[in-house]
């Protein structure tokens, strides 16, 4: 009788362990899905941009030396962000860099604006002479 009770207790403990493991695995799967959703966040839409403004962005990028194909894609996808970067004075410094950062960070302005300072923070200072 004691052996049966011990066996029942062992089975009950095993069930609890497997249930806990299953719950943990489900929680990890949900967490992984959330991470994927966050990584695939849509482009920030700061405002609606009409075709005329997109065309103007395209012309200004080409005039600044950006390749026509890249300028067309950037103007189509990131016209509002380009306007914001221009208002901040960041577009005039390096239009190619601005387009590259917009592509890299899929238009997320916070990442685009912080990228240059993040890169300089990551670059070690040269040793003193």
PDB file of C-alpha atoms in Angstrom:
ATOM      1  CA  UNK A   1       0.000   0.000   0.000  1.00  0.00           C
ATOM      2  CA  UNK A   2       2.842   2.366   0.850  1.00  0.00           C
ATOM      3  CA  UNK A   3       4.478   1.551  -2.482  1.00  0.00           C
ATOM      4  CA  UNK A   4       1.284   2.487  -4.325  1.00  0.00           C
ATOM      5  CA  UNK A   5       1.099   5.774  -2.432  1.00  0.00           C
ATOM      6  CA  UNK A   6       4.746   6.491  -3.268  1.00  0.00           C
ATOM      7  CA  UNK A   7       4.133   5.685  -6.938  1.00  0.00           C
ATOM      8  CA  UNK A   8       1.096   7.970  -6.995  1.00  0.00           C
ATOM      9  CA  UNK A   9       3.108  10.744  -5.375  1.00  0.00           C
ATOM     10  CA  UNK A  10       5.917  10.342  -7.917  1.00  0.00           C
ATOM     11  CA  UNK A  11       3.430  10.408 -10.801  1.00  0.00           C
ATOM     12  CA  UNK A  12       1.783  13.522  -9.379  1.00  0.00           C
ATOM     13  CA  UNK A  13       5.156  15.274  -9.063  1.00  0.00           C
ATOM     14  CA  UNK A  14       6.078  14.281 -12.623  1.00  0.00           C
ATOM     15  CA  UNK A  15       2.773  15.700 -13.877  1.00  0.00           C
ATOM     16  CA  UNK A  16       3.479  18.979 -12.068  1.00  0.00           C
ATOM     17  CA  UNK A  17       6.972  19.164 -13.554  1.00  0.00           C
ATOM     18  CA  UNK A  18       5.717  18.489 -17.100  1.00  0.00           C
ATOM     19  CA  UNK A  19       2.905  21.002 -16.676  1.00  0.00           C
ATOM     20  CA  UNK A  20       5.387  23.623 -15.463  1.00  0.00           C
ATOM     21  CA  UNK A  21       7.722  22.873 -18.359  1.00  0.00           C
ATOM     22  CA  UNK A  22       4.834  23.161 -20.800  1.00  0.00           C
ATOM     23  CA  UNK A  23       3.779  26.495 -19.298  1.00  0.00           C
ATOM     24  CA  UNK A  24       7.362  27.756 -19.472  1.00  0.00           C
ATOM     25  CA  UNK A  25       7.726  26.676 -23.096  1.00  0.00           C
ATOM     26  CA  UNK A  26       4.452  28.402 -23.986  1.00  0.00           C
ATOM     27  CA  UNK A  27       5.609  31.583 -22.258  1.00  0.00           C
ATOM     28  CA  UNK A  28       8.899  31.506 -24.169  1.00  0.00           C
ATOM     29  CA  UNK A  29       7.027  31.015 -27.443  1.00  0.00           C
ATOM     30  CA  UNK A  30       4.828  34.030 -26.682  1.00  0.00           C
ATOM     31  CA  UNK A  31       7.909  36.071 -25.797  1.00  0.00           C
ATOM     32  CA  UNK A  32       9.596  35.096 -29.050  1.00  0.00           C
ATOM     33  CA  UNK A  33       6.516  36.148 -31.008  1.00  0.00           C
ATOM     34  CA  UNK A  34       6.488  39.516 -29.249  1.00  0.00           C
ATOM     35  CA  UNK A  35      10.137  40.086 -30.134  1.00  0.00           C
ATOM     36  CA  UNK A  36       9.421  39.348 -33.791  1.00  0.00           C
ATOM     37  CA  UNK A  37       6.491  41.763 -33.790  1.00  0.00           C
ATOM     38  CA  UNK A  38       8.650  44.467 -32.222  1.00  0.00           C
ATOM     39  CA  UNK A  39      11.421  43.899 -34.763  1.00  0.00           C
ATOM     40  CA  UNK A  40       8.930  44.213 -37.604  1.00  0.00           C
ATOM     41  CA  UNK A  41       7.510  47.493 -36.352  1.00  0.00           C
ATOM     42  CA  UNK A  42       6.073  49.609 -39.148  1.00  0.00           C
ATOM     43  CA  UNK A  43       7.696  52.768 -40.411  1.00  0.00           C
ATOM     44  CA  UNK A  44       6.833  55.735 -38.236  1.00  0.00           C
ATOM     45  CA  UNK A  45       4.307  57.886 -40.026  1.00  0.00           C
ATOM     46  CA  UNK A  46       4.841  61.417 -38.804  1.00  0.00           C
ATOM     47  CA  UNK A  47       2.290  62.849 -41.248  1.00  0.00           C
ATOM     48  CA  UNK A  48       0.700  62.227 -44.620  1.00  0.00           C
ATOM     49  CA  UNK A  49       2.751  63.354 -47.618  1.00  0.00           C
ATOM     50  CA  UNK A  50       1.279  64.054 -51.049  1.00  0.00           C
ATOM     51  CA  UNK A  51       2.814  63.215 -54.422  1.00  0.00           C
ATOM     52  CA  UNK A  52       4.076  66.747 -55.034  1.00  0.00           C
ATOM     53  CA  UNK A  53       6.084  66.728 -51.809  1.00  0.00           C
ATOM     54  CA  UNK A  54       7.489  63.276 -52.603  1.00  0.00           C
ATOM     55  CA  UNK A  55       8.574  64.576 -56.015  1.00  0.00           C
ATOM     56  CA  UNK A  56      10.206  67.596 -54.373  1.00  0.00           C
ATOM     57  CA  UNK A  57      12.069  65.305 -51.931  1.00  0.00           C
ATOM     58  CA  UNK A  58      13.241  63.184 -54.865  1.00  0.00           C
ATOM     59  CA  UNK A  59      14.565  66.242 -56.749  1.00  0.00           C
ATOM     60  CA  UNK A  60      16.362  67.609 -53.689  1.00  0.00           C
ATOM     61  CA  UNK A  61      18.029  64.248 -52.987  1.00  0.00           C
ATOM     62  CA  UNK A  62      19.205  63.900 -56.596  1.00  0.00           C
ATOM     63  CA  UNK A  63      20.478  67.493 -56.529  1.00  0.00           C
ATOM     64  CA  UNK A  64      22.434  66.615 -53.375  1.00  0.00           C
ATOM     65  CA  UNK A  65      24.137  63.747 -55.196  1.00  0.00           C
ATOM     66  CA  UNK A  66      22.051  60.750 -54.127  1.00  0.00           C
ATOM     67  CA  UNK A  67      21.676  58.058 -56.806  1.00  0.00           C
ATOM     68  CA  UNK A  68      18.345  58.459 -58.647  1.00  0.00           C
ATOM     69  CA  UNK A  69      17.068  54.988 -57.778  1.00  0.00           C
ATOM     70  CA  UNK A  70      17.897  55.398 -54.073  1.00  0.00           C
ATOM     71  CA  UNK A  71      16.448  58.901 -54.094  1.00  0.00           C
ATOM     72  CA  UNK A  72      13.204  57.651 -55.664  1.00  0.00           C
ATOM     73  CA  UNK A  73      12.793  54.855 -53.119  1.00  0.00           C
ATOM     74  CA  UNK A  74      13.641  57.147 -50.221  1.00  0.00           C
ATOM     75  CA  UNK A  75      11.256  59.858 -51.382  1.00  0.00           C
ATOM     76  CA  UNK A  76       8.484  57.293 -51.844  1.00  0.00           C
ATOM     77  CA  UNK A  77       9.006  55.519 -48.520  1.00  0.00           C
ATOM     78  CA  UNK A  78      10.381  58.207 -46.202  1.00  0.00           C
ATOM     79  CA  UNK A  79       9.243  61.625 -47.471  1.00  0.00           C
ATOM     80  CA  UNK A  80       7.879  62.697 -44.082  1.00  0.00           C
ATOM     81  CA  UNK A  81      11.016  61.548 -42.272  1.00  0.00           C
ATOM     82  CA  UNK A  82      13.221  63.322 -44.825  1.00  0.00           C
ATOM     83  CA  UNK A  83      11.279  66.528 -44.182  1.00  0.00           C
ATOM     84  CA  UNK A  84      11.808  66.085 -40.441  1.00  0.00           C
ATOM     85  CA  UNK A  85      15.540  65.467 -40.913  1.00  0.00           C
ATOM     86  CA  UNK A  86      15.754  68.543 -43.115  1.00  0.00           C
ATOM     87  CA  UNK A  87      13.995  70.630 -40.454  1.00  0.00           C
ATOM     88  CA  UNK A  88      16.560  69.394 -37.911  1.00  0.00           C
ATOM     89  CA  UNK A  89      19.425  70.314 -40.233  1.00  0.00           C
ATOM     90  CA  UNK A  90      20.562  66.696 -40.466  1.00  0.00           C
ATOM     91  CA  UNK A  91      19.684  66.067 -44.106  1.00  0.00           C
ATOM     92  CA  UNK A  92      22.000  68.802 -45.443  1.00  0.00           C
ATOM     93  CA  UNK A  93      25.043  67.286 -43.699  1.00  0.00           C
ATOM     94  CA  UNK A  94      24.954  63.969 -45.535  1.00  0.00           C
ATOM     95  CA  UNK A  95      21.915  63.024 -47.617  1.00  0.00           C
ATOM     96  CA  UNK A  96      23.417  59.608 -48.492  1.00  0.00           C
ATOM     97  CA  UNK A  97      23.933  58.825 -44.814  1.00  0.00           C
ATOM     98  CA  UNK A  98      20.389  59.958 -44.008  1.00  0.00           C
ATOM     99  CA  UNK A  99      18.928  57.674 -46.694  1.00  0.00           C
ATOM    100  CA  UNK A 100      21.110  54.769 -45.540  1.00  0.00           C
ATOM    101  CA  UNK A 101      20.010  55.206 -41.931  1.00  0.00           C
ATOM    102  CA  UNK A 102      16.351  55.487 -42.931  1.00  0.00           C
ATOM    103  CA  UNK A 103      16.694  52.228 -44.860  1.00  0.00           C
ATOM    104  CA  UNK A 104      18.632  50.507 -42.099  1.00  0.00           C
ATOM    105  CA  UNK A 105      16.178  51.454 -39.360  1.00  0.00           C
ATOM    106  CA  UNK A 106      13.084  51.293 -41.603  1.00  0.00           C
ATOM    107  CA  UNK A 107      12.203  54.917 -41.023  1.00  0.00           C
ATOM    108  CA  UNK A 108      12.236  54.842 -37.218  1.00  0.00           C
ATOM    109  CA  UNK A 109      13.273  58.423 -36.547  1.00  0.00           C
ATOM    110  CA  UNK A 110      14.478  57.897 -32.997  1.00  0.00           C
ATOM    111  CA  UNK A 111      16.979  55.307 -34.248  1.00  0.00           C
ATOM    112  CA  UNK A 112      17.973  57.415 -37.273  1.00  0.00           C
ATOM    113  CA  UNK A 113      18.589  60.548 -35.205  1.00  0.00           C
ATOM    114  CA  UNK A 114      20.494  58.680 -32.485  1.00  0.00           C
ATOM    115  CA  UNK A 115      22.611  56.550 -34.852  1.00  0.00           C
ATOM    116  CA  UNK A 116      25.456  59.056 -35.367  1.00  0.00           C
ATOM    117  CA  UNK A 117      25.889  59.614 -31.617  1.00  0.00           C
ATOM    118  CA  UNK A 118      25.628  55.865 -30.941  1.00  0.00           C
ATOM    119  CA  UNK A 119      28.397  55.251 -33.485  1.00  0.00           C
ATOM    120  CA  UNK A 120      30.639  57.904 -31.962  1.00  0.00           C
ATOM    121  CA  UNK A 121      30.020  56.459 -28.482  1.00  0.00           C
ATOM    122  CA  UNK A 122      31.024  53.027 -29.763  1.00  0.00           C
ATOM    123  CA  UNK A 123      34.217  54.317 -31.393  1.00  0.00           C
ATOM    124  CA  UNK A 124      37.036  54.448 -28.851  1.00  0.00           C
ATOM    125  CA  UNK A 125      38.896  57.714 -28.540  1.00  0.00           C
ATOM    126  CA  UNK A 126      42.475  57.673 -29.782  1.00  0.00           C
ATOM    127  CA  UNK A 127      45.095  57.418 -27.059  1.00  0.00           C
ATOM    128  CA  UNK A 128      46.634  60.708 -25.960  1.00  0.00           C
ATOM    129  CA  UNK A 129      49.999  61.544 -27.510  1.00  0.00           C
TER     130      UNK A 129
END
